[in-house]
XYZ file of C-alpha atoms in Angstrom:
579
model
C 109.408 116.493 78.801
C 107.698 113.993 81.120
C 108.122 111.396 82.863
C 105.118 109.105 84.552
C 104.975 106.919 87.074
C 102.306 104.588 88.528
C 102.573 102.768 91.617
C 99.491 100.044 92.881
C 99.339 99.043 96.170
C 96.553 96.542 98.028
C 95.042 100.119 99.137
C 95.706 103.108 97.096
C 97.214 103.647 93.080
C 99.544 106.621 92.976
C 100.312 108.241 90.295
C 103.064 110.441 90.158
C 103.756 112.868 86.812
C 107.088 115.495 86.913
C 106.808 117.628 83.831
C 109.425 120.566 83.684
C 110.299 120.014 87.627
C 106.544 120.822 88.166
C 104.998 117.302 89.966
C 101.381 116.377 89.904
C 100.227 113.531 92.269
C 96.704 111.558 92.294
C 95.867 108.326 94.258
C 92.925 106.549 93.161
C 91.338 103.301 94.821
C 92.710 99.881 93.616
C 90.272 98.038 91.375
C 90.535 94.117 91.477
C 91.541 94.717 88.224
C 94.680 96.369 88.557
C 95.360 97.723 85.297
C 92.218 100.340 85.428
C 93.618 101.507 88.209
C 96.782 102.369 86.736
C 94.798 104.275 83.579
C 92.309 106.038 86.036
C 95.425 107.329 88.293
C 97.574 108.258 84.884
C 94.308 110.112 84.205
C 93.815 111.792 87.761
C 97.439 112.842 87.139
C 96.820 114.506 83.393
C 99.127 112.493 81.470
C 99.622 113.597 78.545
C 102.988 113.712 75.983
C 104.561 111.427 78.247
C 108.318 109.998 77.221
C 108.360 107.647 79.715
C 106.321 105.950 81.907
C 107.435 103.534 84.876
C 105.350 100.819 87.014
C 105.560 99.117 90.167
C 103.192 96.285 90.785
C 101.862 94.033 93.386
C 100.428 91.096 91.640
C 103.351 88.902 91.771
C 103.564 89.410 95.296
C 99.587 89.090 96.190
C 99.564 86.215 93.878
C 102.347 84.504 95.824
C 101.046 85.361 99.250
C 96.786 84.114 98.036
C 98.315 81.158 96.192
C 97.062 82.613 93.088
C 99.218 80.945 90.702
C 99.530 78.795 87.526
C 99.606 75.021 88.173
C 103.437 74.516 88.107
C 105.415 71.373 87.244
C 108.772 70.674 88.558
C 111.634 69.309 86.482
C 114.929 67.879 88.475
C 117.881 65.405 87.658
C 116.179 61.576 88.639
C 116.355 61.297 92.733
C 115.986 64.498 93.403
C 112.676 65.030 92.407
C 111.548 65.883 95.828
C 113.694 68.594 96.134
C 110.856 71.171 96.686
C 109.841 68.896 99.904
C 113.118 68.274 101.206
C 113.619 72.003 101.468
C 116.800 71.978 104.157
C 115.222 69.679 107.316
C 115.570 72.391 109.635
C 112.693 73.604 111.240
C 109.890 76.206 110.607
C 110.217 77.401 114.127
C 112.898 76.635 116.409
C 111.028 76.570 119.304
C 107.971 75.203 118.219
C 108.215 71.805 117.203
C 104.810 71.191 115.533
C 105.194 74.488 113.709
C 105.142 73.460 109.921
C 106.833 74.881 106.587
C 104.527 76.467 103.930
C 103.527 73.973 101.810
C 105.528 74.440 98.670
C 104.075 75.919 95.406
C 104.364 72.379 93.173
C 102.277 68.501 94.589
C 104.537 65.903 94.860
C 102.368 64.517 92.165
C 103.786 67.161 89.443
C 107.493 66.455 90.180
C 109.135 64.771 87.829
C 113.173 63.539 87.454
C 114.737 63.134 84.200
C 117.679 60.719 83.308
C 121.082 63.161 83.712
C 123.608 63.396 85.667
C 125.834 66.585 86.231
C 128.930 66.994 88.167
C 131.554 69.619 88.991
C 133.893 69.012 86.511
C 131.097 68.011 83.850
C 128.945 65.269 82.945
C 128.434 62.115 84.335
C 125.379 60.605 82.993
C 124.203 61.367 79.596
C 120.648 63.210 79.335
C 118.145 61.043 78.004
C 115.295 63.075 76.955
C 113.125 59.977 75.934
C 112.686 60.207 80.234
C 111.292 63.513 79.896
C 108.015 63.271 81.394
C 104.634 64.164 80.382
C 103.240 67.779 81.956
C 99.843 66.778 82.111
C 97.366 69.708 83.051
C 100.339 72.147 84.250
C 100.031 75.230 82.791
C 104.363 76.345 84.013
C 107.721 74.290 84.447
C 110.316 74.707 86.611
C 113.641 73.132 85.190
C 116.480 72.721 88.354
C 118.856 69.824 87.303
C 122.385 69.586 89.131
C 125.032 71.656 88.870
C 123.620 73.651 85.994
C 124.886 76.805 87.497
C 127.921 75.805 86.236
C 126.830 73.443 83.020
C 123.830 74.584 81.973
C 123.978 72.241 78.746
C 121.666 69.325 80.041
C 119.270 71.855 81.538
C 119.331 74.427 78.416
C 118.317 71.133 76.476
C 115.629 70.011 78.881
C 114.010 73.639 78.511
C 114.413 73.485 75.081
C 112.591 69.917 75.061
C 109.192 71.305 77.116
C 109.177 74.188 75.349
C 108.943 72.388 71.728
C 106.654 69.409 73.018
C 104.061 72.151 74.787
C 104.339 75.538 73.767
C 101.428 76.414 76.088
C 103.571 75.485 79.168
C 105.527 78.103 80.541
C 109.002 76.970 81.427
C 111.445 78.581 83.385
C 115.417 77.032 83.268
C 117.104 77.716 86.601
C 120.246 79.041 84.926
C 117.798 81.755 83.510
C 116.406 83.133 86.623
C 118.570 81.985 89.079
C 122.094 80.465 88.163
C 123.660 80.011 91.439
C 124.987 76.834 93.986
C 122.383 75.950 96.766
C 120.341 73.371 95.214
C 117.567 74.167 97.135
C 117.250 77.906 97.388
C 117.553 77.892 93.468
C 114.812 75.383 92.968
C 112.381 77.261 95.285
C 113.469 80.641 93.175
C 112.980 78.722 89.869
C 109.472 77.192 90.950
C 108.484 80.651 92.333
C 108.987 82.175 88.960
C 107.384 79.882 87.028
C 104.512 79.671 89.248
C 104.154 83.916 88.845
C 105.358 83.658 84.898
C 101.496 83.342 83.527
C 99.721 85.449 85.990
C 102.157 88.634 85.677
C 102.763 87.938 81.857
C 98.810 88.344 81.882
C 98.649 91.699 83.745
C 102.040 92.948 81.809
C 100.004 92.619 78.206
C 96.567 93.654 79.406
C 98.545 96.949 80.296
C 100.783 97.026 77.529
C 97.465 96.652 75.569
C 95.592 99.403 77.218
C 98.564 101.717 77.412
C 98.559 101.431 73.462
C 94.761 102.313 73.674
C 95.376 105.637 75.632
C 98.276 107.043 73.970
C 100.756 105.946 76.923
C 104.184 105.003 76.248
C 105.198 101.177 77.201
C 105.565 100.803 80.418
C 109.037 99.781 82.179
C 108.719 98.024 85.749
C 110.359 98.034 88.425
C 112.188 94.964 89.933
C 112.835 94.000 93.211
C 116.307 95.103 92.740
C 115.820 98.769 92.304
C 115.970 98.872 88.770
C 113.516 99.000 85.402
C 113.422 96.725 82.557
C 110.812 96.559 79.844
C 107.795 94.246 79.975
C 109.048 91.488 77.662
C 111.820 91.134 80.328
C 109.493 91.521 83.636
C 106.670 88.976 82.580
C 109.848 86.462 81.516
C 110.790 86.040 85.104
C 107.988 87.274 87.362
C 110.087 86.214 90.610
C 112.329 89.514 90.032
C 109.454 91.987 90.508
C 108.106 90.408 93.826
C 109.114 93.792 95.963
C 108.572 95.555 92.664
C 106.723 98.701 94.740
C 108.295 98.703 98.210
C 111.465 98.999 96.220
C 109.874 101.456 94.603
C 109.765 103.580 97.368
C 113.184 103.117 98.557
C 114.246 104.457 95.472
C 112.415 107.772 96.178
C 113.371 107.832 99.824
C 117.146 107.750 98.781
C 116.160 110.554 96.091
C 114.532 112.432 98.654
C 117.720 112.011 101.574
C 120.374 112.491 99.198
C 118.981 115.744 97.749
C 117.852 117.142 101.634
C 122.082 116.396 102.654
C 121.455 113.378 104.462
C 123.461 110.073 102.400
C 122.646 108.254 105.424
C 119.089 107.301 106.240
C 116.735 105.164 107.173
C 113.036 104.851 104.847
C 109.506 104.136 106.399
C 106.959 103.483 104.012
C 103.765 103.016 106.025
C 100.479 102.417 103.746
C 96.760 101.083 104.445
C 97.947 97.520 104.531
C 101.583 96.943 105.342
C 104.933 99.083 106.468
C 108.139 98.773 104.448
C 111.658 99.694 105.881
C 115.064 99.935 104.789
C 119.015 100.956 105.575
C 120.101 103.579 102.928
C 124.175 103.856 103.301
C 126.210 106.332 101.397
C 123.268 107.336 99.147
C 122.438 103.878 97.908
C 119.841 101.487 99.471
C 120.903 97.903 100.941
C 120.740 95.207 98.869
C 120.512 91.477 99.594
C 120.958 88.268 97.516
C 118.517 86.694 98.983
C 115.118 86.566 101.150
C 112.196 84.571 102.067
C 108.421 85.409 101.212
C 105.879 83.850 102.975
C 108.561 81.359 103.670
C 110.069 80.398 100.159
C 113.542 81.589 99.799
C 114.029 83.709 96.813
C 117.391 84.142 95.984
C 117.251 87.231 93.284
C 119.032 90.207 94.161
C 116.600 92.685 96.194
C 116.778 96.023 97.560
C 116.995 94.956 101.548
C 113.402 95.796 102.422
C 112.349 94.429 105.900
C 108.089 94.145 105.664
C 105.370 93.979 108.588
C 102.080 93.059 108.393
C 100.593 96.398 109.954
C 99.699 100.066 108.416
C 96.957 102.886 108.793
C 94.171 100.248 108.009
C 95.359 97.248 109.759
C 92.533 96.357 112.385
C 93.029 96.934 116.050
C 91.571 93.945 118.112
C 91.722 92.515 121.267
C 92.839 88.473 121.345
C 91.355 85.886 123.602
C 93.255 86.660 126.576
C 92.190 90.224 126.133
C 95.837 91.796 124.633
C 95.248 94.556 122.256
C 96.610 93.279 118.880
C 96.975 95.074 115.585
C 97.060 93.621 112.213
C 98.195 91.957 109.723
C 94.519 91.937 108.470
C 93.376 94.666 106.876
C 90.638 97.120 106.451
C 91.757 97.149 102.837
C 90.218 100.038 100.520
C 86.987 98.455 100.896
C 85.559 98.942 102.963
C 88.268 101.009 104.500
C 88.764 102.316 108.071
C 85.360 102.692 110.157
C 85.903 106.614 109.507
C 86.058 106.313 105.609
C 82.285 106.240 105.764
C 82.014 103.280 103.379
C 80.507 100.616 105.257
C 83.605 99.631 107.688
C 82.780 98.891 111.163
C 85.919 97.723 112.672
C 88.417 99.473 114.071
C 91.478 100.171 112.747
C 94.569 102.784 113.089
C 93.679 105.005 111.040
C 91.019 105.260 113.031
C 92.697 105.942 116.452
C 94.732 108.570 114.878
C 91.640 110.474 113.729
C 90.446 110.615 117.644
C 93.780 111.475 118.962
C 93.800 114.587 116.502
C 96.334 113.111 114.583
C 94.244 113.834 111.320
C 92.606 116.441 109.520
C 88.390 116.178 108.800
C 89.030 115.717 104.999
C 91.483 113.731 103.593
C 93.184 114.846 99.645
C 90.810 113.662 97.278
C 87.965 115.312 99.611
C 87.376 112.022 101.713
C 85.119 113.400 104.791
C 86.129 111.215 107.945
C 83.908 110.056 110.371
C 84.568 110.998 113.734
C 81.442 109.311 115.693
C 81.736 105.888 113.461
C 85.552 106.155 114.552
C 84.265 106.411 118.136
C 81.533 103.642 117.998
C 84.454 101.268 115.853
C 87.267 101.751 119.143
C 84.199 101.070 121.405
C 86.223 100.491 124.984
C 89.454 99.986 122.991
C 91.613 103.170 123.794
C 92.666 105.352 121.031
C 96.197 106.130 122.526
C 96.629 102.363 123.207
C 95.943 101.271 119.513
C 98.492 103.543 118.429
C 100.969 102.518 120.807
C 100.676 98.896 119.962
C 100.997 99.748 116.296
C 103.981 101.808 117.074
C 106.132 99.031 119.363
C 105.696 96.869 116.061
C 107.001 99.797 114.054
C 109.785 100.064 116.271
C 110.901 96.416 115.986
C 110.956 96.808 111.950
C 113.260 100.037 112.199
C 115.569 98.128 114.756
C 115.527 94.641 112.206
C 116.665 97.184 109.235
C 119.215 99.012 111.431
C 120.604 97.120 114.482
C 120.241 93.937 113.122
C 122.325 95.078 110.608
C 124.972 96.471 112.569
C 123.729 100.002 112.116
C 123.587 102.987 114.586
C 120.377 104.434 113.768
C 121.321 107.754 115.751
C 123.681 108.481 112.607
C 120.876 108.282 110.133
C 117.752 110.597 109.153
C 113.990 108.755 109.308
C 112.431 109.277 105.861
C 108.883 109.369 106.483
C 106.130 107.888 103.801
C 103.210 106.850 102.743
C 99.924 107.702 103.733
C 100.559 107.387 107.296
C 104.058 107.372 107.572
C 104.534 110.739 108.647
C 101.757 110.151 111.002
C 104.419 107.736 113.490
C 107.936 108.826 112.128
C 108.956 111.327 115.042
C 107.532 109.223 117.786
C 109.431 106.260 116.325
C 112.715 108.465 115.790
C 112.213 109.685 120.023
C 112.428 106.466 120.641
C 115.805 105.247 118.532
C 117.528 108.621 119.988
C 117.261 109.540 115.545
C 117.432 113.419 115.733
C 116.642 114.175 111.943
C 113.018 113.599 110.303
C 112.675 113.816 106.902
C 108.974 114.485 105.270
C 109.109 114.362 101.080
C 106.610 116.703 99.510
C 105.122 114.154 97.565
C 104.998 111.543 100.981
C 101.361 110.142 100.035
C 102.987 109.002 96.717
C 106.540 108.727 97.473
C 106.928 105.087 95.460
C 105.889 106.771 92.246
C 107.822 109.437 92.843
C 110.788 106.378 92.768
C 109.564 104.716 89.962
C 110.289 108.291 87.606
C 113.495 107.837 89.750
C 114.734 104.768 88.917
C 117.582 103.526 86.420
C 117.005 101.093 84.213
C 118.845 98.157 85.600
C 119.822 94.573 84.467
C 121.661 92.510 87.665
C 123.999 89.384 86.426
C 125.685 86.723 88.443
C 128.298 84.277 88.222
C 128.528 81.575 90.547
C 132.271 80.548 91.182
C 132.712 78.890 93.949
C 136.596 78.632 93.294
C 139.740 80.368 95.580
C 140.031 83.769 95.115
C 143.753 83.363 94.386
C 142.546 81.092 91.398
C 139.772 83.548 90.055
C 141.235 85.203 87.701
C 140.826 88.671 86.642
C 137.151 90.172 88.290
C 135.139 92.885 86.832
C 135.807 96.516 88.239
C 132.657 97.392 89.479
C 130.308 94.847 91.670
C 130.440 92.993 94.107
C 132.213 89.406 95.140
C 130.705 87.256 97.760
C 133.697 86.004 99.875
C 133.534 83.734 102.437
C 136.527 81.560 104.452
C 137.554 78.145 103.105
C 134.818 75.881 105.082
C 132.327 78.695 105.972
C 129.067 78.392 104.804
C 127.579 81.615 103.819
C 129.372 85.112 102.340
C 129.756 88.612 103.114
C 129.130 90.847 99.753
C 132.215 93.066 99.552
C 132.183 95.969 96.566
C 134.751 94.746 93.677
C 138.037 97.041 93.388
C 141.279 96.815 94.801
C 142.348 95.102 97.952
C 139.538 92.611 97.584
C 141.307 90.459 100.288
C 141.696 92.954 103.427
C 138.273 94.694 102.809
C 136.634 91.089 103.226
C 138.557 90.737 105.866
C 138.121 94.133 107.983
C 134.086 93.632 107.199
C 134.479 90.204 108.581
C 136.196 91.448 111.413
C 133.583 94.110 111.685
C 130.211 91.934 111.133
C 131.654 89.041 113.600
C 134.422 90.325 115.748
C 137.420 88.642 114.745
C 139.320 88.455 111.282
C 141.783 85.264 110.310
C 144.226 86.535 107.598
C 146.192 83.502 107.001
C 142.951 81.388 106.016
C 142.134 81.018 102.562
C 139.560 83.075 100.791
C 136.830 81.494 98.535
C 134.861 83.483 95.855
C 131.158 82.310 95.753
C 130.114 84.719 93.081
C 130.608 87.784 91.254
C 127.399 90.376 90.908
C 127.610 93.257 88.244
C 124.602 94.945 86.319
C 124.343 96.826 83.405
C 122.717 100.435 84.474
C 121.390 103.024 82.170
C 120.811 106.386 84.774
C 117.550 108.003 85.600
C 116.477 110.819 83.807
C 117.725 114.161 85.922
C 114.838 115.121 88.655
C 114.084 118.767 89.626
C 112.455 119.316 92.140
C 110.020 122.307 94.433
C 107.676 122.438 96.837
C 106.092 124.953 99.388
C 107.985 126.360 102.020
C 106.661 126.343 105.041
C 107.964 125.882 109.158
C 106.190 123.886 111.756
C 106.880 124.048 115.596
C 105.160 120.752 117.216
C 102.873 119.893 118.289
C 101.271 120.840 114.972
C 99.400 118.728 112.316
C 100.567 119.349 108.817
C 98.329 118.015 106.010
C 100.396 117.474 102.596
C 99.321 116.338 99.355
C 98.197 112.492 99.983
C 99.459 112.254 103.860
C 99.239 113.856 106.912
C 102.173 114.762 109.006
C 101.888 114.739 113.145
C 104.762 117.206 114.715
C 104.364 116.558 118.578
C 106.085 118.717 121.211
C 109.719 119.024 120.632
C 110.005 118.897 117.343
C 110.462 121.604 114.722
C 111.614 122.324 111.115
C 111.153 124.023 108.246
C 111.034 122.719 104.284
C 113.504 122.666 101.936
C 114.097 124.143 98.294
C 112.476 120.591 97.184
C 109.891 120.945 99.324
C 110.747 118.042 102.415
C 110.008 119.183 105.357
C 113.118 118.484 107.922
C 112.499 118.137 111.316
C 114.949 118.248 114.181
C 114.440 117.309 117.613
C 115.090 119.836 120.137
């Protein structure tokens, strides 16, 4: 029996294929056209008589970050048709007072209001749908009215409306994607998913199609939650696979942790363009209602994934007052790192790792590097420097994912990842007093490795906003957002008995202090409907390392400096300890 999975990322496609507990990796270039990628790397791999096959995907999130999306139309109850523009008057940058907000994703010119009126208890104003406006060129709608998070009637009927009068238009209903109180944050998460609906729905059916060419199961892809759903569902609402392959690799990292003894970790997915981290507690990654990218909140549930703009090909520069920078731009996979060979003559990490002896002469796939156009690249720039610059930026991710969180990160195990993630992980975990490394077999393709992982997973919400004395009976499994009468935001507390004192002791713990004779309001209620993973064997060499000592696995390269030592595991990950 097996089980496939494909991850693309702006650098490198993985592929990752377990048949019988035996796994086979490739990682192929990305092609602008992503979906070759993913049938060249299934190829690379030797798919064949596969049962299933899982996907993570960056287009929704490239598409988002280029502004690469469909022209979008925005539908709101009349006044409140600048909604979008409004956003919450605070500022971009508190400090900065010219600093400005992304612009949003839909012109003032395509929002519209339409004659309703909504309140708490019901409605107020009839809808008139003779108001609706006319879409013009838009090619997506996003439908926000008020209060549809609780009566979704007016909106469900505006939806319905668009949808009848231009069945080209794709139109997204904000008690679809996102039905939740904050009128703002759940207009910017409806607009976002319209805006990604027609480029992802694109990609989704080119694959489907080619999948069906090659005698590939259907794919199922991953959302940003953790979880798989079939493409019908992911190119409906494109705004729930934004992190689709950083939470890919999450996913494996927990996988990898929880099988090596460790519930507890922390995961560092460093690639060619970006580094992903994120808390793992009690086995399960951190999850968060909401989160901004590129400065539109999104508020989907998301596997807690804290992203910087820096990896093995970011570019190492120095600025006009002659600090050495590195990243966010990219060497990208072409032309690649100076040492690649393919044209590159700037420098980047990748390439200050190869002169500090950080990395083999030939990479997997039988990539010769460079070692004199490394040189030339770094010209006066010092190889040690670069790296240490890239590292301090590291370090402030790891500390935003633990700290920040309230985390001791001397408790947890550093799972190491990606190309180059095993290339920084010890010198990171020196410097957060971490004394357990953890290095996956499969590190190079750790996110596809996830993605044959993952459950399928459907997440649900119901927005309450109500006392908790007056809620009613609550689902048994979950989680409620609680919050004190006049607060305004929530603490997530698992669902189960003594709902009340567990809010109040995680209050107590988050902030300090605890008031037990206030009343308790219930925001919402979060559930999903899970369907488990298929069971995941696995092996790997066994082998022990005593630093300093360079250790090439398949896809990555692991650096062991002085003071560290380990020895694999019956899965094959490599644990390190720090003397």
């Amino acid at each position: 029996m097996a089980f496939l999975g494909v991850d693309v990322g702006g650098t490198f496609t993985d592929a990752v294929l377990l048949d019988g507990g035996v796994v086979r990796t490739a990682k192929v270039p990305t092609a602008p056209r992503q979906e070759e990628s993913v049938l060249e790397a299934a190829a690379a791999v030797g798919a064949a008589g596969v049962e299933r096959f899982t996907h993570g995907t960056t287009i929704a999130t490239n598409a988002l970050l280029e502004r690469r999306g469909a022209r979008t139309a925005f539908v709101a109850t009349a006044g409140f048709e600048h909604l979008l523009h409004l956003r919450r008057q605070d500022r971009a940058h508190l400090y900065r007072l010219c600093a400005a907000h992304p612009e949003p994703l839909v012109p003032l010119e395509r929002c519209f209001g339409v004659s309703e009126r909504m309140g708490p208890e019901g409605v107020l104003e009839p809808l008139d749908l003779d108001s609706l406006p006319d879409l013009g060129d838009a090619e997506a709608a996003a439908v926000c009215l008020l209060f549809s998070f609780r009566h979704p009637a007016h909106e469900r009927a505006v939806a319905e409306a668009l949808r009848a009068r231009r069945p080209d238009v794709h139109v997204v209903a904000s008690h679809e994607a996102a039905p939740e109180f904050r009128e703002y944050e759940r207009a910017s998460t409806t607009a976002v998913d319209a805006y990604l609906g027609p480029v992802l729905r694109g990609y989704l059916e080119a694959l489907a199609a080619a999948c069906g060419r090659e005698g590939l199961p259907q794919p199922l892809v991953m959302r940003s939650s953790g979880g798989l759903v079939d493409v019908a569902e992911a190119a409906a609402h494109a705004a729930f696979a934004l992190l689709s392959g950083p939470a890919a690799g999450v996913v494996g990292a927990a996988l990898a942790a929880g099988r090596a003894g460790f519930p507890d970790a922390i995961s560092l997915d460093i690639g060619g363009t970006s580094t992903d981290v994120c808390a793992i507690v009690g086995g399960r990654p951190a999850r968060s209602a909401e989160r901004e990218v590129d400065g539109l909140p999104v508020r989907l549930p998301t596997v807690d994934v804290h992203t910087v703009g820096a990896g093995g090909g970011s570019l190492v520069r120095l600025d006009a007052g002659g600090a050495l920078r590195v990243g966010p731009e990219s060497a990208g996979a072409v032309p690649g790192p100076a040492c690649y060979g393919r044209g590159g003559g700037r420098p980047t990490v990748t390439d200050a790792n190869l002169l500090l002896g950080r990395l083999p002469g030939r990479l997997a796939g039988g990539l010769e590097l460079d070692r004199d156009a490394a040189l030339r690249a770094l010209g006066a720039i010092g190889a040690a420097a670069g790296v240490a610059v890239v590292e301090a930026e590291l370090l402030r991710a790891l500390r935003v994912a633990s700290v920040e969180r309230g985390l001791d990160p001397r408790g947890f195990a550093l799972v190491a990842f990606g190309g180059a993630g095993p290339l920084h992980a010890c010198a990171l975990a020196d410097e957060l007093d971490m004394r357990t490394v953890l290095v996956p077999a499969a590190a190079g393709v750790l996110s596809a490795l996830g993605l044959v992982a993952a459950e399928e997973r459907r997440d649900r919400v119901r927005s309450l906003v109500v006392p908790l004395a007056a809620a009613g009976e609550l689902p048994a499994e979950g989680e409620a957002e609680l919050r004190y009468a006049g607060q305004s935001h929530e603490l997530a507390v698992p669902l189960g008995s003594d709902l009340a004192e567990r809010f109040h002791r995680l209050h107590e713990e988050r902030y300090g202090y605890a008031d037990r004779d206030r009343r308790l309001e219930l925001a919402a209620v979060r559930t999903a409907d899970v369907r488990p993973a298929p069971a995941v064997r696995l092996r790997g060499p066994r082998r022990r390392v005593h630093g300093p000592e360079l250790v090439e696995l398949d896809g990555a390269t692991c650096w062991v400096p002085a003071g560290w030592a380990g020895e694999t595991n019956a899965d094959g990950t490599l644990v390190l300890e720090r003397a």
